[in-house]
Short mmCIF file of C-alpha atoms and ligand atoms in Angstrom, two decimals:
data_model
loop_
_atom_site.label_atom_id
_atom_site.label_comp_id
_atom_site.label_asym_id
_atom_site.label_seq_id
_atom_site.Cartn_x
_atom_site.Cartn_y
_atom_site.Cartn_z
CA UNK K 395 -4.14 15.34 12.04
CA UNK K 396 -2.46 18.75 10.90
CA UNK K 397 -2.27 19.36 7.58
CA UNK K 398 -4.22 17.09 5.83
CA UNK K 399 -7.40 19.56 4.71
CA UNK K 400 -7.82 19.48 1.35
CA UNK K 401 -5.13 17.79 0.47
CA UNK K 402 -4.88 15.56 -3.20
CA UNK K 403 -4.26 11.78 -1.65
CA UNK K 404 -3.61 8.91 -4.14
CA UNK K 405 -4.28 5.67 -2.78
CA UNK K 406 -3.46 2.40 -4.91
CA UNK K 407 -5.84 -0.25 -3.98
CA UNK K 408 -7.81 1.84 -2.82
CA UNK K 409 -10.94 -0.90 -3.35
CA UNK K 410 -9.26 -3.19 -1.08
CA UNK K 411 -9.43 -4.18 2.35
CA UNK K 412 -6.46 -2.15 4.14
CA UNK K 413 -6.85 0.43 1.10
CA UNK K 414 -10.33 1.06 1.71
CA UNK K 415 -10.21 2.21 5.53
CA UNK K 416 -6.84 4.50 4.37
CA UNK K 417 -8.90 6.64 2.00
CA UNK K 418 -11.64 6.70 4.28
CA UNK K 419 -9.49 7.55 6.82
CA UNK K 420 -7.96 10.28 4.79
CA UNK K 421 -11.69 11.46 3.72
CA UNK K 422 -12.71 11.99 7.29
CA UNK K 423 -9.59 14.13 7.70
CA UNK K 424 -10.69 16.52 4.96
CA UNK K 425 -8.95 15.06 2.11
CA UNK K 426 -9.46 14.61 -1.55
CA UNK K 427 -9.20 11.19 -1.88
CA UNK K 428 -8.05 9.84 -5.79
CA UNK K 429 -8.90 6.29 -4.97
CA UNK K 430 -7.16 4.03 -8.05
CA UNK K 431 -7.82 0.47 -8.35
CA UNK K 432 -7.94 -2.01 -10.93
CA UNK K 433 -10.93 -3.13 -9.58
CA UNK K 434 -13.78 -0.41 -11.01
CA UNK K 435 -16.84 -1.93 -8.72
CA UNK K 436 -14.69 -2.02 -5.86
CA UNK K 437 -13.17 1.66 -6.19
CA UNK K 438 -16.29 2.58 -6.54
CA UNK K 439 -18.06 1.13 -3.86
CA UNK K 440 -15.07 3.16 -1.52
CA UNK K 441 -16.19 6.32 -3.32
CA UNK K 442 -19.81 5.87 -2.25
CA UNK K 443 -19.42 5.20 1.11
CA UNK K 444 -16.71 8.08 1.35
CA UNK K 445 -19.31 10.60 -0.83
CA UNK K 446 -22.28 8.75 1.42
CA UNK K 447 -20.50 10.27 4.78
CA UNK K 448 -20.03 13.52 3.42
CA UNK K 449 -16.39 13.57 1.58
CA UNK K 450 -14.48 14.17 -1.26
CA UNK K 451 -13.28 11.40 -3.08
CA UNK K 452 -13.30 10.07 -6.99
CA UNK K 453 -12.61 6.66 -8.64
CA UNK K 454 -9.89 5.96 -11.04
CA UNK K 455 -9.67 2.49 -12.47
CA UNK K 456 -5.96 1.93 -13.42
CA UNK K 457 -3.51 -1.23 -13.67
CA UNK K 458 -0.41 0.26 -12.00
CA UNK K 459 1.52 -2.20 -13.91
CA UNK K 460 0.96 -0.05 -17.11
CA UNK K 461 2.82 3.22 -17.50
CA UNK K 462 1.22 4.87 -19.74
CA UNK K 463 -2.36 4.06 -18.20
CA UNK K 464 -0.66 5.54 -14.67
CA UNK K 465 0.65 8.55 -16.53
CA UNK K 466 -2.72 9.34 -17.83
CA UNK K 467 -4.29 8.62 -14.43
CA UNK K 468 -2.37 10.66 -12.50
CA UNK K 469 -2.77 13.84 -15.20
CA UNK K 470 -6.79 13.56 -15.02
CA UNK K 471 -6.52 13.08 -10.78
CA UNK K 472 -4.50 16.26 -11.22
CA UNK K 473 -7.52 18.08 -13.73
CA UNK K 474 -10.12 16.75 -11.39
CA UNK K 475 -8.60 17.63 -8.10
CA UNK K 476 -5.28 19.27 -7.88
CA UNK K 477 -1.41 18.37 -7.40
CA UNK K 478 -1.64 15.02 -5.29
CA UNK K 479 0.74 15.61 -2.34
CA UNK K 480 0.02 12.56 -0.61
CA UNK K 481 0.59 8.83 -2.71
CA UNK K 482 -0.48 6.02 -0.56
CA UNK K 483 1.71 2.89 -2.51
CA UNK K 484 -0.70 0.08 -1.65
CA UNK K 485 -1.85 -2.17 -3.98
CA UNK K 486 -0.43 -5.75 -4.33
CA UNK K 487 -1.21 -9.08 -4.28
CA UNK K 488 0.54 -12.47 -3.72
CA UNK K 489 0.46 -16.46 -3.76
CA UNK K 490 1.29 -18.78 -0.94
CA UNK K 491 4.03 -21.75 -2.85
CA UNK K 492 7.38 -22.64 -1.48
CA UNK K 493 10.01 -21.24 -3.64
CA UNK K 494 10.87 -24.08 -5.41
CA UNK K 495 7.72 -24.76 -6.34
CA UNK K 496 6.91 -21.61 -8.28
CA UNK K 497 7.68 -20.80 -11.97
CA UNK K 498 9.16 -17.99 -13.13
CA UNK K 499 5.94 -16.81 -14.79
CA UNK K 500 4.80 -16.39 -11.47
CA UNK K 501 7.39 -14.61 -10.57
CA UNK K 502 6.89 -11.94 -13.16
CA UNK K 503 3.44 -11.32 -11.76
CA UNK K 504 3.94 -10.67 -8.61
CA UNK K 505 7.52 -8.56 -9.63
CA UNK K 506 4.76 -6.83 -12.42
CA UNK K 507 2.60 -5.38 -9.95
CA UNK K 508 4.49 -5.38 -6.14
CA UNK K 509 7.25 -3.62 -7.41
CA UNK K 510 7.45 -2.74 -11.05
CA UNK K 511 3.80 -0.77 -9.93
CA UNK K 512 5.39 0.95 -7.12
CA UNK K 513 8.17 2.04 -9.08
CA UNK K 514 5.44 3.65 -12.02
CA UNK K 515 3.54 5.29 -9.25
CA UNK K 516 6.71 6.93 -8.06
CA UNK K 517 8.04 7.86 -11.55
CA UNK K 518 4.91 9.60 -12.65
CA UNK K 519 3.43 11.14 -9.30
CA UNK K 520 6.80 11.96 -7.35
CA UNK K 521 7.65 15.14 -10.07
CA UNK K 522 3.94 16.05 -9.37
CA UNK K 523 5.05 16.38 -5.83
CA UNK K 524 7.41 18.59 -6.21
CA UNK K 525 5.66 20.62 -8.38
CA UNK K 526 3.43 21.17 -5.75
CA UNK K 527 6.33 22.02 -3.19
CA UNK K 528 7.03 18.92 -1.39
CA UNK K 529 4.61 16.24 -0.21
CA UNK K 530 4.67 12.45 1.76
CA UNK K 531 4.76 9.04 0.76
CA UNK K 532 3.75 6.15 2.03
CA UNK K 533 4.53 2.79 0.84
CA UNK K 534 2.61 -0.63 2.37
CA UNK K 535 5.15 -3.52 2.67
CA UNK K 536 4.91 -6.66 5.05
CA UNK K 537 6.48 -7.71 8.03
CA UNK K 538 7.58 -10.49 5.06
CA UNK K 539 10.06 -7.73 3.76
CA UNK K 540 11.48 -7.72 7.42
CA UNK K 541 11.69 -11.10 8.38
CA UNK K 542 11.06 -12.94 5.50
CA UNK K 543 8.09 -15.49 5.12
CA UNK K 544 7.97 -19.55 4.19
CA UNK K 545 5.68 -19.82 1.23
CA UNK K 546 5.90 -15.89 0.16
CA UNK K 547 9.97 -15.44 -1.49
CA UNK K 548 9.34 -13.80 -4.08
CA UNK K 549 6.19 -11.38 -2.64
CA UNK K 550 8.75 -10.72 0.52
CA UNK K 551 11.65 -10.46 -2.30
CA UNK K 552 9.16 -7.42 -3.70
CA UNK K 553 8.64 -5.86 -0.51
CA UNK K 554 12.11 -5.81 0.74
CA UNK K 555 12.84 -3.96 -2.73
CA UNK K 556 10.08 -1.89 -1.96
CA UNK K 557 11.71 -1.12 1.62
CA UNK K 558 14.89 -0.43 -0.28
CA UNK K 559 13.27 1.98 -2.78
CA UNK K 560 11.59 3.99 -0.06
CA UNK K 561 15.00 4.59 1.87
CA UNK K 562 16.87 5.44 -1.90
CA UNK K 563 14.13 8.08 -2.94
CA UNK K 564 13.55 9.39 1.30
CA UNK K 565 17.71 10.62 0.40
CA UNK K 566 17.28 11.45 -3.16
CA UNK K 567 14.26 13.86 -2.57
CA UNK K 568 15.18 14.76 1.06
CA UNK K 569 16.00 18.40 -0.87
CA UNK K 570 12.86 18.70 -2.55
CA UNK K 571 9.75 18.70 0.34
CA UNK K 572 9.21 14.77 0.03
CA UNK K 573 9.14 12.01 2.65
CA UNK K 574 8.95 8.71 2.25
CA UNK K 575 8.30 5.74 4.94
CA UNK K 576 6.97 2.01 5.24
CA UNK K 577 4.85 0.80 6.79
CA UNK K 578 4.83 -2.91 6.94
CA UNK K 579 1.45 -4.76 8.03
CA UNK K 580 1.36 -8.42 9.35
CA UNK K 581 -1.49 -11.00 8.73
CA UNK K 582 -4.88 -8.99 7.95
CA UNK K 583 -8.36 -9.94 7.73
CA UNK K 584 -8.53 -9.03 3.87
CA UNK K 585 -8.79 -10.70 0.16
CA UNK K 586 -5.11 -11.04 0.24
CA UNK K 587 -5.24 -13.38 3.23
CA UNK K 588 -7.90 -15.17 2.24
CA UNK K 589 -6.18 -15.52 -1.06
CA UNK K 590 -2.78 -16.88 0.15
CA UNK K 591 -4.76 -19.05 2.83
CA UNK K 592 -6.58 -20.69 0.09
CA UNK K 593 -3.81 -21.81 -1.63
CA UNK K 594 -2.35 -23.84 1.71
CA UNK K 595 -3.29 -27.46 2.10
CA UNK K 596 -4.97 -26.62 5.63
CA UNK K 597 -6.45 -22.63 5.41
CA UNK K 598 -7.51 -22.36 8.59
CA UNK K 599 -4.34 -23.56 10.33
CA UNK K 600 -2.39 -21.19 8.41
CA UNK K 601 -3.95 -18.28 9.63
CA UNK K 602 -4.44 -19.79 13.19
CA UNK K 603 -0.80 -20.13 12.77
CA UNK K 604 0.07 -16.21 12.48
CA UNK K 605 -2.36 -15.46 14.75
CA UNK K 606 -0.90 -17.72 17.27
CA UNK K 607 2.65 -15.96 16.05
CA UNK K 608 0.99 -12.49 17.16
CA UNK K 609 2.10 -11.17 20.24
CA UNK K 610 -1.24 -8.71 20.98
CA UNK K 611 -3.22 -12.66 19.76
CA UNK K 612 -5.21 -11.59 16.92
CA UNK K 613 -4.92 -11.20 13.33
CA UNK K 614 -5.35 -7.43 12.24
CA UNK K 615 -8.29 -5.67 10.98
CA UNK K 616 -7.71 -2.94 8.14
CA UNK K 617 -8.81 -0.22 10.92
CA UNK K 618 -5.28 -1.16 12.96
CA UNK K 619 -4.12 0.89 9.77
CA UNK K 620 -4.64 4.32 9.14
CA UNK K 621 -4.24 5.92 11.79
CA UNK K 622 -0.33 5.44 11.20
CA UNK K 623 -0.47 6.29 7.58
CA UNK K 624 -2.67 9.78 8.11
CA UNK K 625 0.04 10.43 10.58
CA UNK K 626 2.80 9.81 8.36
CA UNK K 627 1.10 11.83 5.83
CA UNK K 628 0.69 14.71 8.18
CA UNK K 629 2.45 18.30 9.13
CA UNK K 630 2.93 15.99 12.47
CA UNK K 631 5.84 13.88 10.41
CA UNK K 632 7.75 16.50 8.65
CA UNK K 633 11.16 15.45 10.08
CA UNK K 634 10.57 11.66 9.84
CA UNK K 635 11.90 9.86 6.58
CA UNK K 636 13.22 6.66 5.43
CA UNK K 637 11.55 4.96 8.46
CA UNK K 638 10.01 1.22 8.45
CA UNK K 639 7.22 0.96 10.87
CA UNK K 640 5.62 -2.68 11.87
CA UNK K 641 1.89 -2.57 12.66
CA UNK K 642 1.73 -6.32 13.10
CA UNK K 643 0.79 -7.00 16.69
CA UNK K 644 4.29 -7.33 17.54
CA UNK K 645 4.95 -9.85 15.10
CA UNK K 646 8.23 -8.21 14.77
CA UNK K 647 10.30 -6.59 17.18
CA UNK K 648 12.51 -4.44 14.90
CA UNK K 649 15.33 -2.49 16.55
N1 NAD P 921 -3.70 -8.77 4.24
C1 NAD P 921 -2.53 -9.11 4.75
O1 NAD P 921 -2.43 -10.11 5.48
C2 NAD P 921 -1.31 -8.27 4.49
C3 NAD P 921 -0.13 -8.58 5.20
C4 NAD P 921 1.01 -7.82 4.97
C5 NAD P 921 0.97 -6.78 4.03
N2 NAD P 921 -0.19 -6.51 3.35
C6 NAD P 921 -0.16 -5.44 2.36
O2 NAD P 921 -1.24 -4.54 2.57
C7 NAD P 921 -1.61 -3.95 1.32
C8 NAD P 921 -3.10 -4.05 1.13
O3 NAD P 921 -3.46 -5.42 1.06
P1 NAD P 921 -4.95 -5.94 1.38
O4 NAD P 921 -4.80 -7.00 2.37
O5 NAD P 921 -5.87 -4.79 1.64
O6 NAD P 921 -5.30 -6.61 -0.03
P2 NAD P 921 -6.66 -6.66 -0.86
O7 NAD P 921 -6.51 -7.81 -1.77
O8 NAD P 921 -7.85 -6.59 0.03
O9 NAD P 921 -6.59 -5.30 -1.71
C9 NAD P 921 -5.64 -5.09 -2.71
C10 NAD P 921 -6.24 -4.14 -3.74
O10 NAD P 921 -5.23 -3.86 -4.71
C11 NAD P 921 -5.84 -3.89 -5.98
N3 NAD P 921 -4.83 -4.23 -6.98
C12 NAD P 921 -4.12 -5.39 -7.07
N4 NAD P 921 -3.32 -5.35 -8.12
C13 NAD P 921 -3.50 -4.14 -8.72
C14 NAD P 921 -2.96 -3.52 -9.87
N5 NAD P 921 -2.07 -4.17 -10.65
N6 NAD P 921 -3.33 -2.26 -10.17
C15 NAD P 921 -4.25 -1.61 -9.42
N7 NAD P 921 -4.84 -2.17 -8.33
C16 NAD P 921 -4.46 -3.41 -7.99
C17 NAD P 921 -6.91 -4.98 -5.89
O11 NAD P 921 -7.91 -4.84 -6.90
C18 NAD P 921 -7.44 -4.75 -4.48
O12 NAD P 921 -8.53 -3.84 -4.47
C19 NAD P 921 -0.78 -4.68 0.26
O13 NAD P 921 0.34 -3.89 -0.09
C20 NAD P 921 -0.33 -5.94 0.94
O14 NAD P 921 0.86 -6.47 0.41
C21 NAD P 921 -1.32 -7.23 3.57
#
């Protein structure tokens, strides 16, 4: 991909299944890969697979749900490795409950970290960016945001906001060097599946359930991924922005 050498990349959830194979991805293309996760062990174990092959990458371990601890993150990712000019937005998490079901404690957790955390990794990285002269973002939604999905309101709730977001700030920083685009994934073989799976009365017909809802007939693997997300972060996308892109299989058709 053009452009990518040496670049500063932030990836959020970074230690997780999709977010793994991005900042490998992103290491293979040259890149300096800040890979923040709340997780220590599991940024880690990213890191030494990314260092083991031969690239550049560091572990930050960082709730994006706290400011201040963001704040600080991104000012020692800048110390260690330069202006980041690439901010992967992918770390979330979610629980499978029909609406009515849930309580508005839960609500506040998933609201804390799928969309209150996207907005403090914008805040605090964006004027980085533009320090730096421009840069991309990328945010992860879910074909949920598009949609909508039974069991997931308020997850899809934070990912439509998230879609919203990304199409406010693609306008407001059009000026200033930075793009910003979606990408929405559909039904992955990750934690996050396996997470909302176990919390349906039958798991496995759940998730034989989106995979029979797939048109390509299988559920995704975090490799369908980056390939997108290093091209939306490349010289290759400088006049796309504000754009929502479905890597589900077809799951989606959008127009
Ligand atoms: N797996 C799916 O089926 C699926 C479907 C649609 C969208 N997505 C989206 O893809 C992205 C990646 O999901 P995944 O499947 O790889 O999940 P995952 O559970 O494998 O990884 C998520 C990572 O985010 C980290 N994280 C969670 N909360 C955090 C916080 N507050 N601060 C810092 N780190 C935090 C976790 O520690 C974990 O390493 C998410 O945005 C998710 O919503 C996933």
């Amino acid at each position: 991909m053009k452009g990518l050498d040496s670049k500063v990349v932030i990836v959020t959830g970074g230690g997780g299944g999709i977010g793994r194979a991005i900042c490998q991805r992103f290491a293979t293309e040259g890149s300096k890969v800040a890979v923040l996760d709340r997780d220590q062990a599991a940024a880690q174990a990213t890191v030494d697979k990314i260092v083991g092959a031969g690239g550049t990458a560091i572990a930050y371990t960082a709730d994006i749900t706290n400011y201040q601890a963001i704040a600080d993150t991104a000012e020692a990712i800048t110390n260690d490795l330069g202006l980041p000019t690439v901010l992967v937005n992918n770390a979330a998490f979610d629980r499978f409950m029909p609406f009515l079901k849930t309580e508005p404690s839960q609500w506040d957790q998933l609201i804390a970290v799928n969309l209150t955390g996207a907005l403090n990794m914008h805040h605090v990285v964006l004027p980085l960016m533009i320090e730096a002269g421009g840069g991309k973002v990328i945010n992860i939604a879910s074909d949920a945001a598009r949609v909508g999905s039974s069991g997931e309101a308020v997850y899809a709730a934070c990912k439509a906001g998230l879609v919203g977001l990304s199409k406010t700030l693609a306008r407001e920083l059009a000026g200033k060097g930075v793009n910003v685009n979606v990408v929405c994934p559909g039904p992955t073989d990750t934690a996050l599946l396996k997470d909302v799976a176990s919390t349906a009365s039958n798991p496995d017909k759940l998730v034989e359930a989106f995979r029979r809802a797939i048109p390509l007939g299988r559920i995704a693997q975090p490799d369908d991924y980056p390939g997108i997300i290093a091209m939306l972060a490349s010289d290759d996308a400088n006049f796309i922005t504000g754009q929502v892109i479905s890597v589900s299989g077809g799951l989606t058709m959008a127009g």
